[in-house]
Short mmCIF file of C-alpha atoms in Angstrom, two decimals:
data_model
loop_
_atom_site.label_atom_id
_atom_site.label_comp_id
_atom_site.label_asym_id
_atom_site.label_seq_id
_atom_site.Cartn_x
_atom_site.Cartn_y
_atom_site.Cartn_z
CA UNK B 1 147.42 -125.30 -144.24
CA UNK B 2 146.87 -123.40 -148.09
CA UNK B 3 149.85 -121.82 -149.49
CA UNK B 4 149.63 -118.21 -150.22
CA UNK B 5 150.41 -117.04 -153.89
CA UNK B 6 153.67 -114.83 -154.45
CA UNK B 7 153.16 -111.95 -156.11
CA UNK B 8 155.59 -110.36 -159.20
CA UNK B 9 155.05 -106.72 -159.80
CA UNK B 10 156.37 -105.48 -162.89
CA UNK B 11 158.04 -102.05 -161.89
CA UNK B 12 160.51 -101.58 -164.64
CA UNK B 13 162.79 -103.81 -167.33
CA UNK B 14 158.37 -104.11 -168.88
CA UNK B 15 158.32 -103.59 -172.69
CA UNK B 16 161.56 -101.50 -172.37
CA UNK B 17 165.11 -102.18 -172.10
CA UNK B 18 165.64 -100.17 -169.02
CA UNK B 19 165.05 -99.50 -165.26
CA UNK B 20 164.66 -103.14 -164.09
CA UNK B 21 162.67 -103.68 -161.13
CA UNK B 22 160.93 -106.60 -159.99
CA UNK B 23 158.89 -106.10 -156.38
CA UNK B 24 158.67 -109.83 -155.33
CA UNK B 25 155.69 -109.72 -152.65
CA UNK B 26 154.19 -112.70 -150.20
CA UNK B 27 152.88 -112.78 -147.05
CA UNK B 28 153.01 -109.52 -145.89
CA UNK B 29 156.97 -109.02 -147.15
CA UNK B 30 158.39 -107.52 -150.30
CA UNK B 31 162.19 -107.90 -152.01
CA UNK B 32 162.92 -105.79 -155.06
CA UNK B 33 164.62 -107.84 -157.36
CA UNK B 34 167.64 -104.97 -159.63
CA UNK B 35 166.65 -101.27 -158.38
CA UNK B 36 167.58 -100.11 -162.06
CA UNK B 37 167.58 -96.20 -163.46
CA UNK B 38 165.28 -96.07 -166.25
CA UNK B 39 167.72 -94.17 -169.53
CA UNK B 40 166.78 -93.22 -172.91
CA UNK B 41 163.83 -91.62 -173.63
CA UNK B 42 162.65 -88.85 -171.97
CA UNK B 43 158.83 -90.16 -171.12
CA UNK B 44 161.00 -93.10 -169.70
CA UNK B 45 163.51 -91.25 -167.87
CA UNK B 46 160.91 -88.88 -166.18
CA UNK B 47 159.43 -92.33 -164.85
CA UNK B 48 162.63 -91.98 -162.44
CA UNK B 49 161.44 -88.93 -160.89
CA UNK B 50 157.73 -90.83 -160.01
CA UNK B 51 157.00 -92.16 -156.86
CA UNK B 52 157.24 -96.14 -156.76
CA UNK B 53 153.88 -97.48 -155.97
CA UNK B 54 155.34 -98.96 -153.08
CA UNK B 55 156.39 -97.18 -149.92
CA UNK B 56 160.35 -97.53 -149.80
CA UNK B 57 160.47 -98.34 -146.03
CA UNK B 58 157.73 -100.81 -147.25
CA UNK B 59 160.34 -103.02 -149.05
CA UNK B 60 162.50 -105.69 -147.12
CA UNK B 61 165.36 -105.97 -149.41
CA UNK B 62 166.99 -104.88 -152.37
CA UNK B 63 168.73 -108.13 -154.52
CA UNK B 64 171.04 -106.94 -157.61
CA UNK B 65 172.02 -109.49 -160.19
CA UNK B 66 174.48 -106.87 -161.70
CA UNK B 67 176.16 -103.38 -161.43
CA UNK B 68 174.74 -101.48 -164.66
CA UNK B 69 173.39 -98.35 -163.65
CA UNK B 70 170.08 -99.82 -165.62
CA UNK B 71 170.33 -102.79 -162.50
CA UNK B 72 171.63 -100.61 -159.48
CA UNK B 73 170.79 -96.77 -160.52
CA UNK B 74 167.72 -96.20 -158.40
CA UNK B 75 169.18 -97.70 -154.88
CA UNK B 76 170.33 -94.40 -153.84
CA UNK B 77 167.01 -92.54 -154.37
CA UNK B 78 165.63 -95.64 -152.53
CA UNK B 79 167.51 -95.43 -149.72
CA UNK B 80 166.90 -91.80 -149.72
CA UNK B 81 163.43 -92.08 -149.73
CA UNK B 82 163.49 -94.66 -146.97
CA UNK B 83 164.37 -98.14 -147.60
CA UNK B 84 166.46 -99.36 -145.26
CA UNK B 85 166.68 -103.37 -145.45
CA UNK B 86 169.70 -104.85 -147.09
CA UNK B 87 171.09 -105.06 -150.38
CA UNK B 88 172.19 -108.25 -151.44
CA UNK B 89 174.99 -108.76 -154.44
CA UNK B 90 177.96 -111.06 -155.65
CA UNK B 91 181.35 -109.45 -154.29
CA UNK B 92 182.71 -107.92 -157.83
CA UNK B 93 178.73 -106.38 -158.34
CA UNK B 94 179.73 -104.95 -154.42
CA UNK B 95 182.86 -103.83 -155.68
CA UNK B 96 181.46 -102.06 -158.94
CA UNK B 97 178.31 -100.55 -157.47
CA UNK B 98 181.12 -98.87 -154.95
CA UNK B 99 182.60 -97.52 -158.16
CA UNK B 100 179.47 -96.67 -160.45
CA UNK B 101 176.64 -95.75 -158.07
CA UNK B 102 178.68 -92.30 -156.56
CA UNK B 103 180.03 -91.56 -159.87
CA UNK B 104 176.32 -91.50 -160.89
CA UNK B 105 175.59 -89.04 -158.40
CA UNK B 106 178.61 -86.68 -158.97
CA UNK B 107 177.19 -86.65 -162.95
CA UNK B 108 173.99 -86.01 -161.96
CA UNK B 109 175.20 -82.93 -160.12
CA UNK B 110 177.89 -81.75 -163.01
CA UNK B 111 175.17 -81.67 -165.32
CA UNK B 112 172.31 -80.22 -163.10
CA UNK B 113 175.05 -77.70 -162.19
CA UNK B 114 175.92 -77.04 -166.01
CA UNK B 115 172.42 -76.90 -167.11
CA UNK B 116 171.64 -73.97 -164.71
CA UNK B 117 175.36 -72.21 -165.96
CA UNK B 118 174.08 -71.98 -169.12
CA UNK B 119 170.46 -71.63 -168.55
CA UNK B 120 169.00 -74.37 -170.73
CA UNK B 121 167.12 -76.69 -167.93
CA UNK B 122 163.54 -76.14 -168.15
CA UNK B 123 163.24 -76.21 -164.33
CA UNK B 124 165.02 -73.93 -162.37
CA UNK B 125 167.16 -74.94 -161.05
CA UNK B 126 167.77 -78.00 -162.45
CA UNK B 127 167.97 -80.68 -159.63
CA UNK B 128 169.68 -84.40 -159.65
CA UNK B 129 167.77 -87.19 -158.60
CA UNK B 130 170.53 -87.90 -155.95
CA UNK B 131 174.00 -86.54 -155.11
CA UNK B 132 176.70 -88.42 -154.80
CA UNK B 133 176.65 -88.33 -151.21
CA UNK B 134 173.46 -89.92 -151.34
CA UNK B 135 175.45 -93.07 -153.49
CA UNK B 136 177.84 -93.44 -151.26
CA UNK B 137 175.29 -93.49 -147.85
CA UNK B 138 173.50 -96.11 -149.88
CA UNK B 139 176.59 -98.74 -150.02
CA UNK B 140 176.37 -99.19 -146.34
CA UNK B 141 173.40 -101.23 -146.91
CA UNK B 142 175.14 -103.47 -149.16
CA UNK B 143 175.85 -107.20 -148.53
CA UNK B 144 177.93 -109.50 -150.13
CA UNK B 145 177.38 -113.94 -151.23
CA UNK B 146 179.04 -115.70 -153.41
CA UNK B 147 177.95 -117.13 -156.12
CA UNK B 148 176.05 -120.85 -155.37
CA UNK B 149 175.75 -120.22 -151.75
CA UNK B 150 172.32 -120.39 -150.60
CA UNK B 151 171.28 -117.19 -147.95
CA UNK B 152 168.01 -115.59 -146.59
CA UNK B 153 167.43 -112.04 -147.90
CA UNK B 154 163.93 -112.15 -145.51
CA UNK B 155 162.41 -114.54 -143.08
CA UNK B 156 161.54 -117.90 -144.67
CA UNK B 157 162.88 -116.93 -148.35
CA UNK B 158 165.88 -117.97 -149.36
CA UNK B 159 167.79 -116.96 -152.72
CA UNK B 160 171.22 -117.60 -154.57
CA UNK B 161 173.10 -116.31 -157.05
CA UNK B 162 174.63 -118.32 -160.37
CA UNK B 163 176.83 -116.66 -162.94
CA UNK B 164 175.73 -115.20 -165.35
CA UNK B 165 178.39 -114.39 -167.42
CA UNK B 166 178.34 -110.81 -168.77
CA UNK B 167 179.84 -108.78 -166.28
CA UNK B 168 181.97 -108.65 -163.41
CA UNK B 169 179.19 -110.14 -160.91
CA UNK B 170 177.17 -110.72 -163.36
CA UNK B 171 174.49 -113.63 -161.72
CA UNK B 172 171.30 -114.69 -162.44
CA UNK B 173 169.06 -114.99 -159.05
CA UNK B 174 167.13 -118.18 -157.43
CA UNK B 175 164.39 -117.56 -155.34
CA UNK B 176 162.94 -119.55 -153.22
CA UNK B 177 159.13 -117.99 -151.23
CA UNK B 178 156.35 -119.65 -150.34
CA UNK B 179 156.89 -122.90 -152.26
CA UNK B 180 157.69 -121.42 -155.06
CA UNK B 181 161.17 -121.19 -156.97
CA UNK B 182 161.35 -117.98 -159.35
CA UNK B 183 164.52 -117.98 -161.26
CA UNK B 184 165.56 -114.36 -162.39
CA UNK B 185 168.01 -114.53 -165.41
CA UNK B 186 169.87 -111.26 -165.21
CA UNK B 187 171.54 -109.76 -168.16
CA UNK B 188 172.68 -113.20 -169.63
CA UNK B 189 176.11 -112.79 -171.15
CA UNK B 190 177.30 -114.73 -175.08
CA UNK B 191 179.32 -118.27 -174.53
CA UNK B 192 181.71 -117.08 -176.97
CA UNK B 193 182.42 -113.79 -175.25
CA UNK B 194 185.79 -112.57 -175.69
CA UNK B 195 186.08 -111.31 -171.81
CA UNK B 196 183.53 -113.31 -169.49
CA UNK B 197 183.11 -116.86 -168.47
CA UNK B 198 179.79 -117.88 -170.28
CA UNK B 199 176.70 -118.15 -168.19
CA UNK B 200 175.84 -120.94 -165.80
CA UNK B 201 173.10 -123.94 -166.65
CA UNK B 202 170.39 -122.65 -164.85
CA UNK B 203 168.64 -124.43 -161.74
CA UNK B 204 164.93 -125.61 -162.13
CA UNK B 205 162.20 -123.30 -161.27
CA UNK B 206 158.11 -122.44 -161.26
CA UNK B 207 158.31 -119.01 -162.81
CA UNK B 208 161.44 -117.79 -165.12
CA UNK B 209 161.98 -113.95 -165.60
CA UNK B 210 164.36 -113.55 -168.88
CA UNK B 211 165.61 -110.40 -170.63
CA UNK B 212 165.25 -110.08 -174.18
CA UNK B 213 167.68 -107.22 -174.81
CA UNK B 214 168.93 -108.74 -177.95
CA UNK B 215 165.85 -111.30 -178.44
CA UNK B 216 164.98 -110.64 -182.17
CA UNK B 217 168.37 -111.17 -183.58
CA UNK B 218 171.25 -113.12 -183.88
CA UNK B 219 175.16 -111.85 -183.08
CA UNK B 220 176.87 -111.84 -186.81
CA UNK B 221 179.85 -114.50 -187.41
CA UNK B 222 181.88 -111.68 -187.27
CA UNK B 223 184.22 -110.77 -184.12
CA UNK B 224 185.28 -107.70 -182.73
CA UNK B 225 188.31 -107.51 -184.02
CA UNK B 226 187.70 -107.99 -187.59
CA UNK B 227 185.01 -105.22 -186.99
CA UNK B 228 187.41 -102.89 -184.99
CA UNK B 229 190.32 -102.95 -186.95
CA UNK B 230 189.81 -101.73 -190.38
CA UNK B 231 187.28 -98.98 -188.53
CA UNK B 232 190.08 -97.63 -186.54
CA UNK B 233 192.64 -98.26 -188.81
CA UNK B 234 191.25 -96.13 -191.68
CA UNK B 235 190.05 -93.54 -188.94
CA UNK B 236 194.39 -93.31 -187.64
CA UNK B 237 195.23 -93.07 -191.44
CA UNK B 238 193.53 -90.16 -192.43
CA UNK B 239 194.69 -88.21 -188.86
CA UNK B 240 191.41 -88.47 -187.21
CA UNK B 241 190.04 -88.67 -183.99
CA UNK B 242 187.92 -91.87 -182.59
CA UNK B 243 185.45 -90.81 -180.75
CA UNK B 244 184.24 -94.13 -178.89
CA UNK B 245 181.35 -94.14 -176.39
CA UNK B 246 181.75 -97.24 -174.11
CA UNK B 247 180.06 -98.53 -171.37
CA UNK B 248 182.69 -98.34 -168.43
CA UNK B 249 182.07 -101.90 -167.46
CA UNK B 250 182.31 -104.19 -169.59
CA UNK B 251 182.20 -102.63 -173.33
CA UNK B 252 185.52 -100.50 -172.10
CA UNK B 253 187.84 -103.05 -171.36
CA UNK B 254 187.00 -105.27 -174.43
CA UNK B 255 187.82 -102.76 -176.65
CA UNK B 256 191.03 -102.06 -174.38
CA UNK B 257 191.63 -105.81 -174.51
CA UNK B 258 191.09 -105.56 -178.79
CA UNK B 259 193.12 -102.74 -179.24
CA UNK B 260 196.12 -104.28 -177.17
CA UNK B 261 195.45 -107.55 -179.77
CA UNK B 262 195.16 -105.25 -182.80
CA UNK B 263 198.47 -103.24 -182.08
CA UNK B 264 200.01 -107.07 -181.50
CA UNK B 265 199.12 -107.93 -184.94
CA UNK B 266 200.16 -104.96 -186.80
CA UNK B 267 196.83 -103.69 -187.70
CA UNK B 268 197.13 -100.49 -185.51
CA UNK B 269 200.68 -98.73 -185.35
CA UNK B 270 201.87 -98.98 -181.50
CA UNK B 271 202.35 -94.81 -181.40
CA UNK B 272 198.77 -94.72 -182.31
CA UNK B 273 197.75 -92.65 -179.30
CA UNK B 274 194.55 -93.76 -176.93
CA UNK B 275 193.08 -92.43 -174.20
CA UNK B 276 190.60 -93.76 -171.49
CA UNK B 277 188.74 -90.76 -170.52
CA UNK B 278 186.34 -91.99 -168.25
CA UNK B 279 186.96 -92.25 -164.33
CA UNK B 280 184.84 -95.36 -163.57
CA UNK B 281 185.99 -97.40 -166.98
CA UNK B 282 189.77 -97.01 -164.91
CA UNK B 283 188.99 -97.84 -161.62
CA UNK B 284 186.88 -100.76 -163.13
CA UNK B 285 189.66 -102.03 -165.64
CA UNK B 286 191.82 -101.95 -162.44
CA UNK B 287 189.25 -105.19 -161.02
CA UNK B 288 189.75 -107.16 -164.01
CA UNK B 289 193.05 -107.96 -161.97
CA UNK B 290 191.30 -108.69 -158.26
CA UNK B 291 188.48 -111.09 -159.59
CA UNK B 292 190.48 -113.45 -161.82
CA UNK B 293 188.45 -116.36 -162.47
CA UNK B 294 185.09 -114.62 -162.80
CA UNK B 295 186.74 -114.47 -166.69
CA UNK B 296 188.82 -115.64 -169.70
CA UNK B 297 192.24 -113.03 -169.06
CA UNK B 298 195.52 -114.37 -167.10
CA UNK B 299 196.82 -111.41 -165.03
CA UNK B 300 199.09 -110.33 -167.51
CA UNK B 301 196.40 -109.56 -170.10
CA UNK B 302 194.94 -107.20 -167.44
CA UNK B 303 197.86 -105.39 -167.15
CA UNK B 304 198.38 -105.11 -170.66
CA UNK B 305 194.69 -103.56 -170.88
CA UNK B 306 195.33 -100.91 -168.45
CA UNK B 307 198.93 -100.15 -170.39
CA UNK B 308 196.84 -99.49 -173.78
CA UNK B 309 195.66 -96.42 -172.95
CA UNK B 310 196.60 -93.05 -171.24
CA UNK B 311 193.91 -92.80 -168.28
CA UNK B 312 193.22 -89.43 -167.72
CA UNK B 313 191.03 -88.95 -164.18
CA UNK B 314 190.52 -85.52 -164.09
CA UNK B 315 188.52 -83.14 -166.06
CA UNK B 316 192.23 -81.04 -166.70
CA UNK B 317 193.52 -83.98 -168.12
CA UNK B 318 189.88 -84.31 -170.62
CA UNK B 319 190.31 -81.06 -171.88
CA UNK B 320 193.53 -81.41 -172.42
CA UNK B 321 192.56 -84.36 -175.26
CA UNK B 322 191.68 -81.34 -177.94
CA UNK B 323 194.86 -80.02 -177.50
CA UNK B 324 196.60 -83.40 -178.88
CA UNK B 325 196.80 -83.32 -182.37
CA UNK B 326 197.12 -86.08 -185.07
CA UNK B 327 194.96 -89.37 -184.73
CA UNK B 328 194.18 -90.71 -181.74
CA UNK B 329 191.20 -92.91 -179.76
CA UNK B 330 189.15 -91.29 -176.87
CA UNK B 331 187.13 -93.88 -175.25
CA UNK B 332 184.68 -92.23 -172.82
CA UNK B 333 181.78 -92.75 -170.94
CA UNK B 334 178.58 -93.14 -171.82
CA UNK B 335 178.21 -95.80 -173.59
CA UNK B 336 174.65 -94.42 -175.51
CA UNK B 337 176.12 -91.03 -175.03
CA UNK B 338 173.72 -90.35 -172.95
CA UNK B 339 175.76 -88.41 -170.52
CA UNK B 340 179.10 -88.06 -169.24
CA UNK B 341 182.44 -86.89 -170.27
CA UNK B 342 181.79 -88.26 -173.99
CA UNK B 343 179.82 -85.24 -174.73
CA UNK B 344 182.24 -83.15 -174.56
CA UNK B 345 183.88 -85.03 -177.39
CA UNK B 346 181.12 -85.27 -179.19
CA UNK B 347 180.79 -81.69 -179.10
CA UNK B 348 184.65 -81.25 -180.34
CA UNK B 349 184.82 -84.24 -183.30
CA UNK B 350 181.11 -84.47 -184.24
CA UNK B 351 181.73 -81.62 -187.18
CA UNK B 352 184.56 -82.47 -189.19
CA UNK B 353 184.30 -85.63 -191.66
CA UNK B 354 187.74 -86.81 -191.22
CA UNK B 355 186.89 -88.02 -187.50
CA UNK B 356 184.95 -90.90 -186.95
CA UNK B 357 182.08 -92.12 -183.77
CA UNK B 358 182.43 -95.99 -183.13
CA UNK B 359 179.49 -97.30 -181.45
CA UNK B 360 180.11 -100.43 -179.59
CA UNK B 361 176.86 -102.39 -178.95
CA UNK B 362 173.10 -101.35 -178.78
CA UNK B 363 171.52 -98.27 -178.49
CA UNK B 364 168.43 -97.77 -176.95
CA UNK B 365 165.59 -95.74 -178.15
CA UNK B 366 165.70 -92.26 -177.52
CA UNK B 367 169.35 -92.21 -176.84
CA UNK B 368 172.11 -89.90 -178.45
CA UNK B 369 173.51 -93.23 -179.43
CA UNK B 370 170.64 -94.49 -181.18
CA UNK B 371 170.26 -91.58 -183.07
CA UNK B 372 173.67 -91.56 -184.52
CA UNK B 373 173.12 -95.18 -185.29
CA UNK B 374 169.85 -94.01 -187.56
CA UNK B 375 171.93 -91.54 -189.33
CA UNK B 376 171.12 -88.11 -187.95
CA UNK B 377 172.24 -85.26 -189.42
CA UNK B 378 172.93 -83.16 -186.11
CA UNK B 379 172.45 -84.21 -182.33
CA UNK B 380 171.26 -82.12 -179.13
CA UNK B 381 174.34 -81.50 -176.99
CA UNK B 382 174.08 -79.30 -173.75
CA UNK B 383 171.70 -77.01 -175.27
CA UNK B 384 172.77 -76.59 -179.13
CA UNK B 385 172.59 -78.29 -182.41
CA UNK B 386 175.70 -79.85 -183.26
CA UNK B 387 176.08 -81.14 -186.36
CA UNK B 388 177.42 -84.52 -187.46
CA UNK B 389 180.39 -85.00 -190.23
CA UNK B 390 182.05 -87.44 -188.65
CA UNK B 391 181.74 -91.18 -189.83
CA UNK B 392 179.61 -93.18 -187.63
CA UNK B 393 180.74 -97.11 -187.53
CA UNK B 394 178.24 -98.91 -185.62
CA UNK B 395 179.62 -102.30 -184.39
CA UNK B 396 177.49 -105.44 -184.41
CA UNK B 397 180.23 -107.78 -183.13
CA UNK B 398 180.66 -105.81 -179.45
CA UNK B 399 177.95 -107.37 -177.49
CA UNK B 400 178.05 -108.73 -173.74
CA UNK B 401 174.26 -110.14 -173.92
CA UNK B 402 173.19 -113.69 -175.30
CA UNK B 403 170.96 -113.36 -178.68
CA UNK B 404 168.20 -114.79 -179.03
CA UNK B 405 169.11 -118.43 -179.80
CA UNK B 406 171.43 -118.29 -176.91
CA UNK B 407 168.80 -116.89 -175.00
CA UNK B 408 167.00 -119.64 -176.33
CA UNK B 409 170.01 -122.51 -175.47
CA UNK B 410 169.43 -120.87 -172.06
CA UNK B 411 165.93 -121.95 -171.31
CA UNK B 412 166.41 -125.29 -172.56
CA UNK B 413 169.62 -126.29 -170.45
CA UNK B 414 166.53 -125.80 -167.71
CA UNK B 415 166.07 -129.18 -165.98
CA UNK B 416 161.89 -129.24 -166.10
CA UNK B 417 159.74 -126.71 -168.35
CA UNK B 418 158.76 -124.32 -165.92
CA UNK B 419 155.17 -123.37 -165.37
CA UNK B 420 155.51 -119.64 -167.13
CA UNK B 421 157.69 -117.49 -168.72
CA UNK B 422 158.28 -113.82 -168.25
CA UNK B 423 159.81 -112.38 -171.12
CA UNK B 424 161.11 -108.70 -169.90
CA UNK B 425 164.51 -106.19 -170.26
CA UNK B 426 163.54 -105.95 -173.80
CA UNK B 427 162.02 -103.58 -176.51
CA UNK B 428 158.74 -104.97 -177.44
CA UNK B 429 159.49 -106.19 -180.97
CA UNK B 430 162.30 -108.00 -178.93
CA UNK B 431 160.63 -109.15 -176.10
CA UNK B 432 157.28 -109.72 -178.10
CA UNK B 433 159.83 -112.26 -180.46
CA UNK B 434 161.84 -114.28 -178.01
CA UNK B 435 157.80 -114.75 -176.26
CA UNK B 436 156.92 -116.50 -179.49
CA UNK B 437 159.76 -118.57 -179.73
CA UNK B 438 159.67 -119.47 -176.73
CA UNK B 439 155.85 -120.91 -177.22
CA UNK B 440 156.30 -122.08 -180.67
CA UNK B 441 159.56 -124.12 -180.09
CA UNK B 442 159.62 -125.19 -176.01
CA UNK B 443 155.18 -125.24 -175.90
CA UNK B 444 156.10 -123.01 -172.58
CA UNK B 445 153.50 -120.47 -171.86
CA UNK B 446 155.58 -117.00 -172.18
CA UNK B 447 154.01 -113.48 -171.75
CA UNK B 448 155.41 -110.15 -172.04
CA UNK B 449 154.38 -108.67 -168.51
CA UNK B 450 152.99 -104.87 -168.85
CA UNK B 451 154.99 -102.01 -166.54
CA UNK B 452 153.26 -101.77 -163.39
CA UNK B 453 151.43 -104.55 -163.77
CA UNK B 454 151.16 -107.73 -161.00
CA UNK B 455 151.16 -111.44 -161.81
CA UNK B 456 150.95 -114.27 -159.12
CA UNK B 457 153.34 -117.24 -159.41
#
């Protein structure tokens, strides 16, 4: 009997570092690997409002490699528009999306309401992509499976997760269908990450889809403590406020853990106030103690991380931070300043030279974080131009992604050479740089797929 082709359609994460969605089709069935929101440039964000080239009710299942919104944040909209299959995740990813997706819907509702009150939206009225209620509804579709356990997402299809490091629950996915073994790296963590365990060795595969966020660069030898400590000590000494945009999952906890160590080592005063102003990050921090073994921290270290900051849950508590005079550190989402409470803190503190903004990781092109990193003298927030007089510090060491050489090491650990490697989830320069290294160093066939292209596996 002739073997039927397996097709991969790149509906996101192709030529860009956001919106990951890979539609795998075989013998009349289809499955979506990752279901992410596009973020960053407006022309990318507008893709979130374009209908997918496949009807949601024709997709049989979704598998999420991890919980970050550029991999999971489209699921409420997919369900709202008719998807009724199962969405498979690891247990920790399930715990995280239960936090992230309703929060994403809530923030979209808040942003739309704020835009309508202030009248700065080009749409009348401004509408969220989905609501908190939509997100809560989609959570009913989620099913969990632990790493290394084979499961059947569709009839005749087999799948299994291996740990990818990166954040709690993050996994690489091996999909076995139509006689093919297709390996999706997901977002790969660093073998030397300060919080997460290193990624597992990859299993054998015919086709590999690998991320390339840092495909054209190496991480510096300097660690987070050596980079963050002097910056925070400097702003504290001059009585300023450090606004630290953080990703609620992973980065917030890494910075909190670093502040614990910096205070213990005497680099920062024990009395220096620290605020974690993100309900989502607060809930995520609580999960680390529940998932001991998936990361490097002990139960005691998890508790230290929880106690080093004042957790500001309500909007009133968030607003009250501005009334606290003297030096302080404010951690708030989102990590690229694309939305959330951090925008209000930037409006409050960007305009004074004694203050500081600490950018803790990759800033996707088109985001406010990227503008700050590039030296912008003003920032557009809530329809107004805010002058940038605060010191801006771009950290290089606090990344949860493997760098180019670490990505290559992961590929080299494959038991056998794959027939083809697709390089995705990176800016075009980063993806093409990794493609070139794969072809020249490993002598494997590699390519960077275009958005909405289809390839046979």
